[in-house]
Tab-separated table of N, CA and C in Angstrom:
chain	number	residue	atom	x	y	z
A	1	MET	N	103.852	94.504	26.970
A	1	MET	CA	104.107	93.370	28.028
A	1	MET	C	105.290	93.980	28.844
A	2	LEU	N	105.612	93.251	29.702
A	2	LEU	CA	106.261	93.902	30.837
A	2	LEU	C	107.725	93.723	30.278
A	3	ASP	N	108.617	94.595	30.893
A	3	ASP	CA	110.097	94.619	30.688
A	3	ASP	C	110.707	94.031	32.000
A	4	HIS	N	111.165	92.642	32.111
A	4	HIS	CA	111.609	91.993	33.223
A	4	HIS	C	113.158	92.654	33.453
A	5	ASP	N	113.791	93.176	32.580
A	5	ASP	CA	115.226	93.313	32.587
A	5	ASP	C	115.443	95.023	32.769
A	6	GLY	N	114.461	95.681	32.769
A	6	GLY	CA	114.598	97.145	32.680
A	6	GLY	C	114.642	97.641	34.464
A	7	ASP	N	114.633	98.937	34.284
A	7	ASP	CA	114.752	99.852	35.646
A	7	ASP	C	113.425	99.873	36.502
A	8	THR	N	112.418	99.653	35.869
A	8	THR	CA	111.248	99.929	36.263
A	8	THR	C	110.664	98.609	36.931
A	9	HIS	N	110.208	98.666	38.283
A	9	HIS	CA	109.636	97.522	38.981
A	9	HIS	C	108.405	97.285	38.435
A	10	LEU	N	108.274	95.462	38.337
A	10	LEU	CA	107.095	95.202	37.628
A	10	LEU	C	105.880	95.527	38.337
A	11	TYR	N	105.623	95.839	39.493
A	11	TYR	CA	104.297	96.298	40.073
A	11	TYR	C	103.967	97.653	39.260
A	12	LEU	N	104.984	98.513	39.106
A	12	LEU	CA	104.771	99.960	38.470
A	12	LEU	C	104.162	99.733	36.938
A	13	GLN	N	104.934	98.634	36.297
A	13	GLN	CA	104.503	98.540	34.747
A	13	GLN	C	103.223	98.060	34.871
A	14	ILE	N	102.845	96.918	35.662
A	14	ILE	CA	101.589	96.296	35.758
A	14	ILE	C	100.304	97.628	35.861
A	15	ALA	N	100.619	98.446	37.145
A	15	ALA	CA	99.727	99.567	37.338
A	15	ALA	C	99.581	100.575	36.127
A	16	GLU	N	100.764	100.611	35.475
A	16	GLU	CA	100.310	101.472	34.212
A	16	GLU	C	99.618	100.852	33.317
A	17	ILE	N	99.886	99.640	33.193
A	17	ILE	CA	98.795	98.872	32.119
A	17	ILE	C	97.589	98.972	32.496
A	18	ILE	N	97.085	98.909	33.985
A	18	ILE	CA	95.855	99.050	34.270
A	18	ILE	C	95.321	100.255	34.190
A	19	ARG	N	96.178	101.332	34.488
A	19	ARG	CA	95.812	102.809	34.246
A	19	ARG	C	95.422	103.147	32.877
A	20	GLU	N	96.130	102.377	31.861
A	20	GLU	CA	96.029	102.797	30.499
A	20	GLU	C	94.646	102.284	30.007
A	21	ARG	N	94.319	100.911	30.656
A	21	ARG	CA	92.968	100.341	30.364
A	21	ARG	C	91.873	101.014	30.806
A	22	ILE	N	92.081	101.701	31.932
A	22	ILE	CA	90.989	102.612	32.711
A	22	ILE	C	90.736	103.978	31.713
A	23	ALA	N	92.045	104.598	31.390
A	23	ALA	CA	92.164	105.710	30.597
A	23	ALA	C	91.335	105.517	29.191
A	24	GLU	N	91.478	104.352	28.551
A	24	GLU	CA	91.074	104.112	27.352
A	24	GLU	C	89.614	103.430	27.386
A	25	GLY	N	89.192	103.492	28.496
A	25	GLY	CA	87.539	103.165	28.640
A	25	GLY	C	87.649	101.713	28.464
A	26	ARG	N	88.453	100.881	28.575
A	26	ARG	CA	88.394	99.419	28.331
A	26	ARG	C	87.709	98.998	29.971
A	27	LEU	N	87.968	99.609	30.813
A	27	LEU	CA	87.524	99.448	32.044
A	27	LEU	C	86.734	100.639	32.631
A	28	SER	N	85.645	100.827	33.095
A	28	SER	CA	84.897	101.810	33.169
A	28	SER	C	84.513	101.782	34.873
A	29	PRO	N	84.036	102.960	35.362
A	29	PRO	CA	83.817	102.925	36.772
A	29	PRO	C	82.650	102.087	37.279
A	30	GLY	N	83.011	101.418	38.199
A	30	GLY	CA	82.275	100.258	38.732
A	30	GLY	C	82.658	99.065	38.240
A	31	GLN	N	83.282	98.842	37.086
A	31	GLN	CA	83.695	97.484	36.686
A	31	GLN	C	84.736	97.071	37.412
A	32	PRO	N	84.832	95.616	37.647
A	32	PRO	CA	85.794	94.793	38.441
A	32	PRO	C	87.136	94.761	37.739
A	33	VAL	N	88.172	95.079	38.509
A	33	VAL	CA	89.663	95.091	38.001
A	33	VAL	C	89.904	93.299	38.275
A	34	ALA	N	90.847	93.142	37.586
A	34	ALA	CA	91.283	91.580	37.441
A	34	ALA	C	91.803	91.249	39.044
A	35	SER	N	91.487	90.139	39.489
A	35	SER	CA	92.165	89.829	40.837
A	35	SER	C	93.389	89.631	40.862
A	36	GLU	N	93.944	89.584	42.108
A	36	GLU	CA	95.456	89.387	42.314
A	36	GLU	C	95.884	88.218	41.629
A	37	ALA	N	95.080	87.137	41.647
A	37	ALA	CA	95.294	85.647	41.094
A	37	ALA	C	95.292	86.008	39.466
A	38	ALA	N	94.163	86.653	39.089
A	38	ALA	CA	94.148	86.790	37.593
A	38	ALA	C	95.565	87.983	37.018
A	39	ILE	N	95.702	88.645	37.861
A	39	ILE	CA	96.897	89.518	37.320
A	39	ILE	C	98.234	88.760	37.427
A	40	ARG	N	98.233	87.983	38.496
A	40	ARG	CA	99.496	87.040	38.699
A	40	ARG	C	99.554	86.161	37.335
A	41	ASP	N	98.531	85.603	36.901
A	41	ASP	CA	98.303	84.553	35.581
A	41	ASP	C	98.612	85.417	34.510
A	42	GLU	N	97.990	86.424	34.184
A	42	GLU	CA	98.169	87.446	33.184
A	42	GLU	C	99.493	87.733	33.000
A	43	PHE	N	100.218	88.120	33.935
A	43	PHE	CA	101.654	88.821	33.667
A	43	PHE	C	102.784	87.903	34.231
A	44	GLY	N	102.372	86.719	34.922
A	44	GLY	CA	103.493	85.817	35.016
A	44	GLY	C	104.447	86.254	36.281
A	45	VAL	N	103.671	87.166	37.315
A	45	VAL	CA	104.471	87.659	38.441
A	45	VAL	C	104.054	86.820	39.826
A	46	ALA	N	104.651	87.314	40.874
A	46	ALA	CA	104.343	86.750	42.194
A	46	ALA	C	103.122	87.422	42.661
A	47	ARG	N	102.421	86.794	43.614
A	47	ARG	CA	101.442	87.596	44.006
A	47	ARG	C	101.707	88.768	44.729
A	48	THR	N	102.564	88.952	45.457
A	48	THR	CA	102.886	90.144	46.037
A	48	THR	C	103.055	91.175	45.065
A	49	THR	N	103.775	91.094	44.030
A	49	THR	CA	103.908	91.965	42.885
A	49	THR	C	102.515	92.413	42.571
A	50	ALA	N	101.500	91.429	41.992
A	50	ALA	CA	100.213	91.844	41.884
A	50	ALA	C	99.533	92.677	42.986
A	51	ARG	N	99.626	92.194	44.270
A	51	ARG	CA	99.099	93.178	45.401
A	51	ARG	C	99.512	94.339	45.435
A	52	ARG	N	101.007	94.656	45.160
A	52	ARG	CA	101.550	96.013	45.362
A	52	ARG	C	100.939	96.856	44.139
A	53	ALA	N	100.828	96.259	42.947
A	53	ALA	CA	100.203	96.987	41.644
A	53	ALA	C	98.837	97.412	42.303
A	54	VAL	N	97.873	96.513	42.758
A	54	VAL	CA	96.612	96.880	43.115
A	54	VAL	C	96.634	97.769	44.159
A	55	ARG	N	97.457	97.903	45.200
A	55	ARG	CA	97.511	98.652	46.080
A	55	ARG	C	97.730	100.047	45.971
A	56	LEU	N	98.690	100.087	44.824
A	56	LEU	CA	99.360	101.541	44.292
A	56	LEU	C	98.020	102.275	43.731
A	57	LEU	N	97.289	101.379	43.037
A	57	LEU	CA	96.341	102.029	42.083
A	57	LEU	C	95.179	102.506	43.226
A	58	ARG	N	95.100	101.652	44.261
A	58	ARG	CA	93.944	102.118	45.322
A	58	ARG	C	94.515	103.361	45.960
A	59	GLU	N	95.549	103.528	46.266
A	59	GLU	CA	96.188	104.641	46.797
A	59	GLU	C	96.278	105.886	46.091
A	60	GLU	N	96.166	105.475	44.777
A	60	GLU	CA	96.000	106.864	43.810
A	60	GLU	C	94.419	107.272	43.641
A	61	GLY	N	93.700	106.245	44.223
A	61	GLY	CA	92.079	106.745	43.973
A	61	GLY	C	91.560	106.204	42.738
A	62	LEU	N	92.233	105.463	41.957
A	62	LEU	CA	91.558	104.851	40.529
A	62	LEU	C	90.973	103.666	40.780
A	63	VAL	N	90.924	102.908	41.810
A	63	VAL	CA	90.316	101.664	42.228
A	63	VAL	C	89.902	101.636	43.884
A	64	TYR	N	88.827	100.672	44.238
A	64	TYR	CA	88.588	100.477	45.347
A	64	TYR	C	88.373	99.202	45.665
A	65	THR	N	88.495	98.524	46.842
A	65	THR	CA	88.341	97.131	47.022
A	65	THR	C	87.062	96.908	48.099
A	66	VAL	N	86.267	96.181	47.972
A	66	VAL	CA	85.398	95.533	48.800
A	66	VAL	C	85.529	94.204	49.254
A	67	GLN	N	85.971	94.009	50.578
A	67	GLN	CA	86.450	92.678	50.895
A	67	GLN	C	85.306	91.704	50.802
A	68	GLY	N	85.862	90.486	50.152
A	68	GLY	CA	85.042	89.385	49.674
A	68	GLY	C	84.181	89.556	48.671
A	69	GLU	N	84.294	90.844	47.834
A	69	GLU	CA	83.844	91.067	46.320
A	69	GLU	C	84.752	91.224	45.359
A	70	GLY	N	85.844	91.975	45.680
A	70	GLY	CA	87.019	92.321	44.661
A	70	GLY	C	87.252	93.759	44.761
A	71	THR	N	88.019	93.979	43.562
A	71	THR	CA	88.484	95.441	43.514
A	71	THR	C	87.861	96.107	41.954
A	72	PHE	N	87.425	97.254	42.377
A	72	PHE	CA	86.461	97.840	41.256
A	72	PHE	C	87.051	99.205	40.829
A	73	VAL	N	87.036	99.651	39.541
A	73	VAL	CA	87.359	101.067	39.159
A	73	VAL	C	86.652	102.004	39.608
A	74	GLY	N	87.273	103.253	40.141
A	74	GLY	CA	86.561	104.485	40.253
A	74	GLY	C	86.653	104.362	42.092
A	75	PRO	N	86.164	105.848	42.485
A	75	PRO	CA	86.159	105.575	44.019
A	75	PRO	C	84.800	105.022	44.387
A	76	PRO	N	84.765	104.493	45.609
A	76	PRO	CA	83.664	104.122	46.041
A	76	PRO	C	82.470	104.767	45.703
A	77	GLY	N	81.285	103.849	45.422
A	77	GLY	CA	80.084	104.597	45.027
A	77	GLY	C	79.899	105.072	43.463
A	78	GLU	N	81.046	105.079	42.832
A	78	GLU	CA	80.853	105.685	41.458
A	78	GLU	C	80.807	104.511	40.614
A	79	GLY	N	79.965	104.546	39.579
A	79	GLY	CA	79.560	103.441	38.660
A	79	GLY	C	78.432	102.554	39.197
A	80	THR	N	77.995	101.628	38.210
A	80	THR	CA	76.912	100.960	38.663
A	80	THR	C	77.134	99.586	39.369
A	81	ARG	N	78.150	99.388	40.192
A	81	ARG	CA	78.593	98.061	40.669
A	81	ARG	C	77.120	97.779	41.642
A	82	GLN	N	76.942	96.479	41.127
A	82	GLN	CA	76.093	95.696	41.721
A	82	GLN	C	76.725	94.780	43.009
A	83	PRO	N	76.325	95.182	44.197
A	83	PRO	CA	77.022	94.413	45.108
A	83	PRO	C	76.563	92.761	44.969
A	84	ARG	N	77.493	91.878	45.391
A	84	ARG	CA	77.106	90.475	45.529
A	84	ARG	C	75.806	90.286	46.607
A	85	LYS	N	74.780	89.483	45.971
A	85	LYS	CA	73.708	89.057	47.027
A	85	LYS	C	74.456	88.453	48.226
A	86	THR	N	75.379	87.654	47.944
A	86	THR	CA	75.962	86.700	48.873
A	86	THR	C	77.422	86.940	48.772
A	87	PRO	N	77.926	87.577	49.961
A	87	PRO	CA	79.548	87.714	49.914
A	87	PRO	C	80.102	86.533	49.407
A	88	MET	N	81.263	86.450	48.747
A	88	MET	CA	82.221	85.419	48.327
A	88	MET	C	82.501	84.331	49.261
A	89	TYR	N	82.900	84.860	50.325
A	89	TYR	CA	83.168	83.700	51.338
A	89	TYR	C	81.985	82.851	51.879
A	90	ARG	N	80.969	83.383	51.876
A	90	ARG	CA	79.723	82.672	52.200
A	90	ARG	C	79.457	81.977	51.037
A	91	GLN	N	79.714	82.048	49.790
A	91	GLN	CA	79.548	81.329	48.680
A	91	GLN	C	80.282	80.107	48.633
A	92	ILE	N	81.544	80.408	48.945
A	92	ILE	CA	82.397	79.210	49.226
A	92	ILE	C	82.072	78.193	50.375
A	93	ALA	N	81.589	78.630	51.202
A	93	ALA	CA	81.371	77.928	52.509
A	93	ALA	C	79.918	77.222	52.009
A	94	GLU	N	78.855	78.046	51.454
A	94	GLU	CA	77.935	76.988	51.210
A	94	GLU	C	78.186	75.955	50.007
A	95	ASP	N	79.149	76.121	48.970
A	95	ASP	CA	79.439	75.255	48.110
A	95	ASP	C	80.124	73.881	48.852
A	96	VAL	N	81.051	74.208	49.663
A	96	VAL	CA	81.606	73.307	50.481
A	96	VAL	C	80.717	72.444	51.403
A	97	ILE	N	79.452	73.061	52.066
A	97	ILE	CA	78.590	72.623	52.545
A	97	ILE	C	77.773	71.677	51.784
A	98	GLU	N	77.560	71.873	50.607
A	98	GLU	CA	76.823	71.258	49.546
A	98	GLU	C	77.729	69.878	49.227
A	99	ARG	N	79.017	70.123	49.070
A	99	ARG	CA	80.032	68.877	48.831
A	99	ARG	C	79.903	67.773	50.011
A	100	ILE	N	79.772	68.503	51.164
A	100	ILE	CA	79.544	67.760	52.438
A	100	ILE	C	78.440	66.872	52.206
A	101	ARG	N	77.327	67.479	52.190
A	101	ARG	CA	75.994	67.042	52.403
A	101	ARG	C	75.649	65.748	51.145
A	102	SER	N	76.166	66.149	50.002
A	102	SER	CA	76.086	65.183	48.743
A	102	SER	C	77.074	63.967	49.081
A	103	GLY	N	78.224	64.164	49.941
A	103	GLY	CA	78.930	62.902	50.077
A	103	GLY	C	80.131	63.146	49.253
A	104	VAL	N	80.367	64.219	48.391
A	104	VAL	CA	81.402	64.262	47.743
A	104	VAL	C	82.763	64.401	48.723
A	105	ILE	N	82.392	65.160	49.653
A	105	ILE	CA	83.420	65.368	50.802
A	105	ILE	C	82.770	64.364	52.118
A	106	ARG	N	83.468	63.302	52.463
A	106	ARG	CA	82.921	62.428	53.328
A	106	ARG	C	83.270	62.801	54.770
A	107	PRO	N	82.508	62.329	55.887
A	107	PRO	CA	82.767	62.864	57.386
A	107	PRO	C	84.242	62.424	57.565
A	108	ARG	N	84.817	63.141	58.192
A	108	ARG	CA	86.076	62.834	58.697
A	108	ARG	C	87.192	62.842	57.572
A	109	ARG	N	87.071	63.374	56.500
A	109	ARG	CA	87.844	63.341	55.416
A	109	ARG	C	88.096	64.952	55.336
A	110	PRO	N	89.420	65.360	54.529
A	110	PRO	CA	89.884	66.788	54.613
A	110	PRO	C	89.092	67.394	53.515
A	111	ILE	N	88.784	68.637	53.769
A	111	ILE	CA	88.161	69.495	52.944
A	111	ILE	C	89.084	70.174	52.097
A	112	PRO	N	88.906	70.972	51.018
A	112	PRO	CA	90.112	71.726	50.368
A	112	PRO	C	90.774	72.718	51.308
A	113	SER	N	92.141	72.642	51.085
A	113	SER	CA	92.883	73.540	52.120
A	113	SER	C	92.471	75.098	51.488
A	114	GLU	N	92.926	76.151	52.237
A	114	GLU	CA	92.765	77.364	51.999
A	114	GLU	C	93.497	77.585	50.580
A	115	THR	N	94.505	77.154	50.431
A	115	THR	CA	95.260	77.452	49.099
A	115	THR	C	94.384	76.991	48.011
A	116	ALA	N	94.110	75.689	48.063
A	116	ALA	CA	93.099	75.252	47.123
A	116	ALA	C	91.773	75.847	46.817
A	117	LEU	N	91.283	76.521	47.991
A	117	LEU	CA	89.811	77.229	47.661
A	117	LEU	C	90.352	78.602	47.111
A	118	THR	N	91.490	79.179	47.389
A	118	THR	CA	91.912	80.358	46.895
A	118	THR	C	92.110	80.157	45.388
A	119	GLN	N	92.901	79.058	44.907
A	119	GLN	CA	92.930	78.807	43.418
A	119	GLN	C	91.656	78.571	42.645
A	120	GLU	N	90.672	77.757	43.342
A	120	GLU	CA	89.601	77.090	42.707
A	120	GLU	C	88.642	78.382	42.473
A	121	TYR	N	88.492	79.363	43.438
A	121	TYR	CA	87.555	80.278	43.397
A	121	TYR	C	88.095	81.800	43.032
A	122	ASP	N	89.424	81.611	42.873
A	122	ASP	CA	90.152	82.930	42.180
A	122	ASP	C	90.078	84.111	43.261
A	123	VAL	N	90.161	83.944	44.725
A	123	VAL	CA	89.890	84.935	45.604
A	123	VAL	C	91.171	85.092	46.493
A	124	ALA	N	91.321	85.944	47.411
A	124	ALA	CA	92.258	86.415	48.272
A	124	ALA	C	92.369	85.279	49.353
A	125	ARG	N	93.310	84.942	49.854
A	125	ARG	CA	93.607	83.891	50.929
A	125	ARG	C	92.531	84.317	52.201
A	126	GLU	N	92.570	85.427	52.331
A	126	GLU	CA	91.570	86.113	53.488
A	126	GLU	C	90.156	85.802	53.311
A	127	THR	N	89.507	85.731	52.124
A	127	THR	CA	88.155	85.176	51.706
A	127	THR	C	88.085	83.717	51.870
A	128	ALA	N	89.280	82.978	51.496
A	128	ALA	CA	89.074	81.491	51.831
A	128	ALA	C	89.086	81.370	53.160
A	129	ARG	N	89.897	82.063	53.965
A	129	ARG	CA	90.108	81.656	55.523
A	129	ARG	C	88.781	82.229	56.132
A	130	ARG	N	88.099	83.369	55.641
A	130	ARG	CA	86.840	83.468	56.236
A	130	ARG	C	85.973	82.401	56.000
A	131	ALA	N	86.014	81.814	54.741
A	131	ALA	CA	84.838	80.716	54.466
A	131	ALA	C	85.185	79.376	55.325
A	132	VAL	N	86.424	79.117	55.676
A	132	VAL	CA	86.777	77.872	56.705
A	132	VAL	C	86.352	78.368	57.909
A	133	ALA	N	86.502	79.531	58.494
A	133	ALA	CA	86.164	79.841	59.792
A	133	ALA	C	84.705	79.891	59.850
A	134	LEU	N	83.694	80.330	58.886
A	134	LEU	CA	82.339	80.300	58.964
A	134	LEU	C	82.095	78.864	59.219
A	135	LEU	N	82.438	77.947	58.330
A	135	LEU	CA	82.403	76.519	58.474
A	135	LEU	C	82.572	75.787	59.686
A	136	ARG	N	83.760	76.206	60.379
A	136	ARG	CA	83.974	75.714	61.592
A	136	ARG	C	82.926	76.324	62.632
A	137	GLU	N	82.557	77.557	62.569
A	137	GLU	CA	81.738	78.286	63.623
A	137	GLU	C	80.476	77.364	63.443
A	138	GLN	N	80.043	77.047	62.147
A	138	GLN	CA	78.743	76.423	61.891
A	138	GLN	C	78.808	74.875	62.614
A	139	GLY	N	79.907	74.291	62.590
A	139	GLY	CA	80.144	72.914	63.121
A	139	GLY	C	80.240	71.942	61.850
A	140	TRP	N	80.156	72.514	60.547
A	140	TRP	CA	80.370	71.566	59.328
A	140	TRP	C	81.698	71.070	59.465
A	141	ILE	N	82.824	71.727	59.756
A	141	ILE	CA	84.305	71.165	59.636
A	141	ILE	C	85.034	71.334	61.223
A	142	TYR	N	85.955	70.424	61.238
A	142	TYR	CA	86.774	70.593	62.670
A	142	TYR	C	88.357	70.892	61.906
A	143	THR	N	88.981	71.343	62.772
A	143	THR	CA	90.213	71.638	62.390
A	143	THR	C	91.463	70.636	63.539
A	144	VAL	N	92.283	69.985	62.881
A	144	VAL	CA	93.451	69.196	63.548
A	144	VAL	C	94.553	70.018	63.230
A	145	PRO	N	95.262	70.578	64.368
A	145	PRO	CA	96.560	71.146	64.193
A	145	PRO	C	97.408	70.367	63.326
A	146	GLN	N	98.338	70.945	62.459
A	146	GLN	CA	99.308	70.300	61.838
A	146	GLN	C	98.855	69.227	60.666
A	147	ARG	N	97.291	69.283	60.692
A	147	ARG	CA	96.920	68.019	59.718
A	147	ARG	C	95.842	68.748	58.843
A	148	GLY	N	95.052	69.829	59.103
A	148	GLY	CA	94.163	70.458	58.288
A	148	GLY	C	92.721	70.434	58.792
A	149	SER	N	91.877	70.685	57.943
A	149	SER	CA	90.326	70.716	58.412
A	149	SER	C	89.687	69.588	57.732
A	150	PHE	N	88.774	69.012	58.666
A	150	PHE	CA	87.984	67.830	58.081
A	150	PHE	C	86.504	68.001	58.218
A	151	ALA	N	85.854	67.269	57.400
A	151	ALA	CA	84.230	67.446	57.433
A	151	ALA	C	83.790	66.695	58.771
A	152	SER	N	82.889	67.341	59.445
A	152	SER	CA	82.552	66.827	60.783
A	152	SER	C	81.677	65.660	60.235
A	153	PRO	N	81.558	64.534	61.358
A	153	PRO	CA	80.729	63.627	61.472
A	153	PRO	C	79.288	63.919	61.211
A	154	ARG	N	78.487	63.158	60.779
A	154	ARG	CA	77.136	63.495	60.321
A	154	ARG	C	76.433	63.891	61.570
A	155	GLU	N	76.454	63.347	62.633
A	155	GLU	CA	75.720	63.760	64.108
A	155	GLU	C	76.268	65.052	64.420
A	156	LYS	N	77.410	65.447	64.117
A	156	LYS	CA	77.710	66.940	64.633
A	156	LYS	C	77.348	67.996	63.601
A	157	TRP	N	76.773	67.574	62.540
A	157	TRP	CA	76.211	68.668	61.562
A	157	TRP	C	75.209	69.597	62.104
A	158	PRO	N	75.116	70.929	61.485
A	158	PRO	CA	73.990	71.741	62.477
A	158	PRO	C	72.532	71.272	61.680
A	159	ALA	N	71.645	71.640	62.843
A	159	ALA	CA	70.271	71.113	62.627
A	159	ALA	C	69.737	72.123	61.474
A	160	GLU	N	68.994	71.336	60.503
A	160	GLU	CA	68.590	72.202	59.189
A	160	GLU	C	67.167	72.780	59.582
């Protein structure tokens, strides 16, 4: 576990633990590394600490990140990583669209915030932000400054 009172930064300790998991074969090439949110939860650290640990491993060439999909062990192209058929931000957008269509999210009512989507789907904020932007581009939602994003009225939904 982490030594919170020692002289080594927490992100360096986390990176070392992940390095050990890779060296011991518990994480093999192509396998996903825990997300920043999962690292935060496992080690009880701030998101920036988790991000710094992953960045360090990426700089060392032990892991690589595919935007919208996650971080994986090894250099890009190594291992048997199967890319997602649908990028994660699109999957989130499709889920929100389904909630709007089914009436779970009613017209002119708020959709989950970027923070809520980040937590619900265990993704980076940028992934949630891309999902919301896609929903806005397609006309499923609109944003009111200082208030949030809301489901569009039915007459403004995209043609199917």
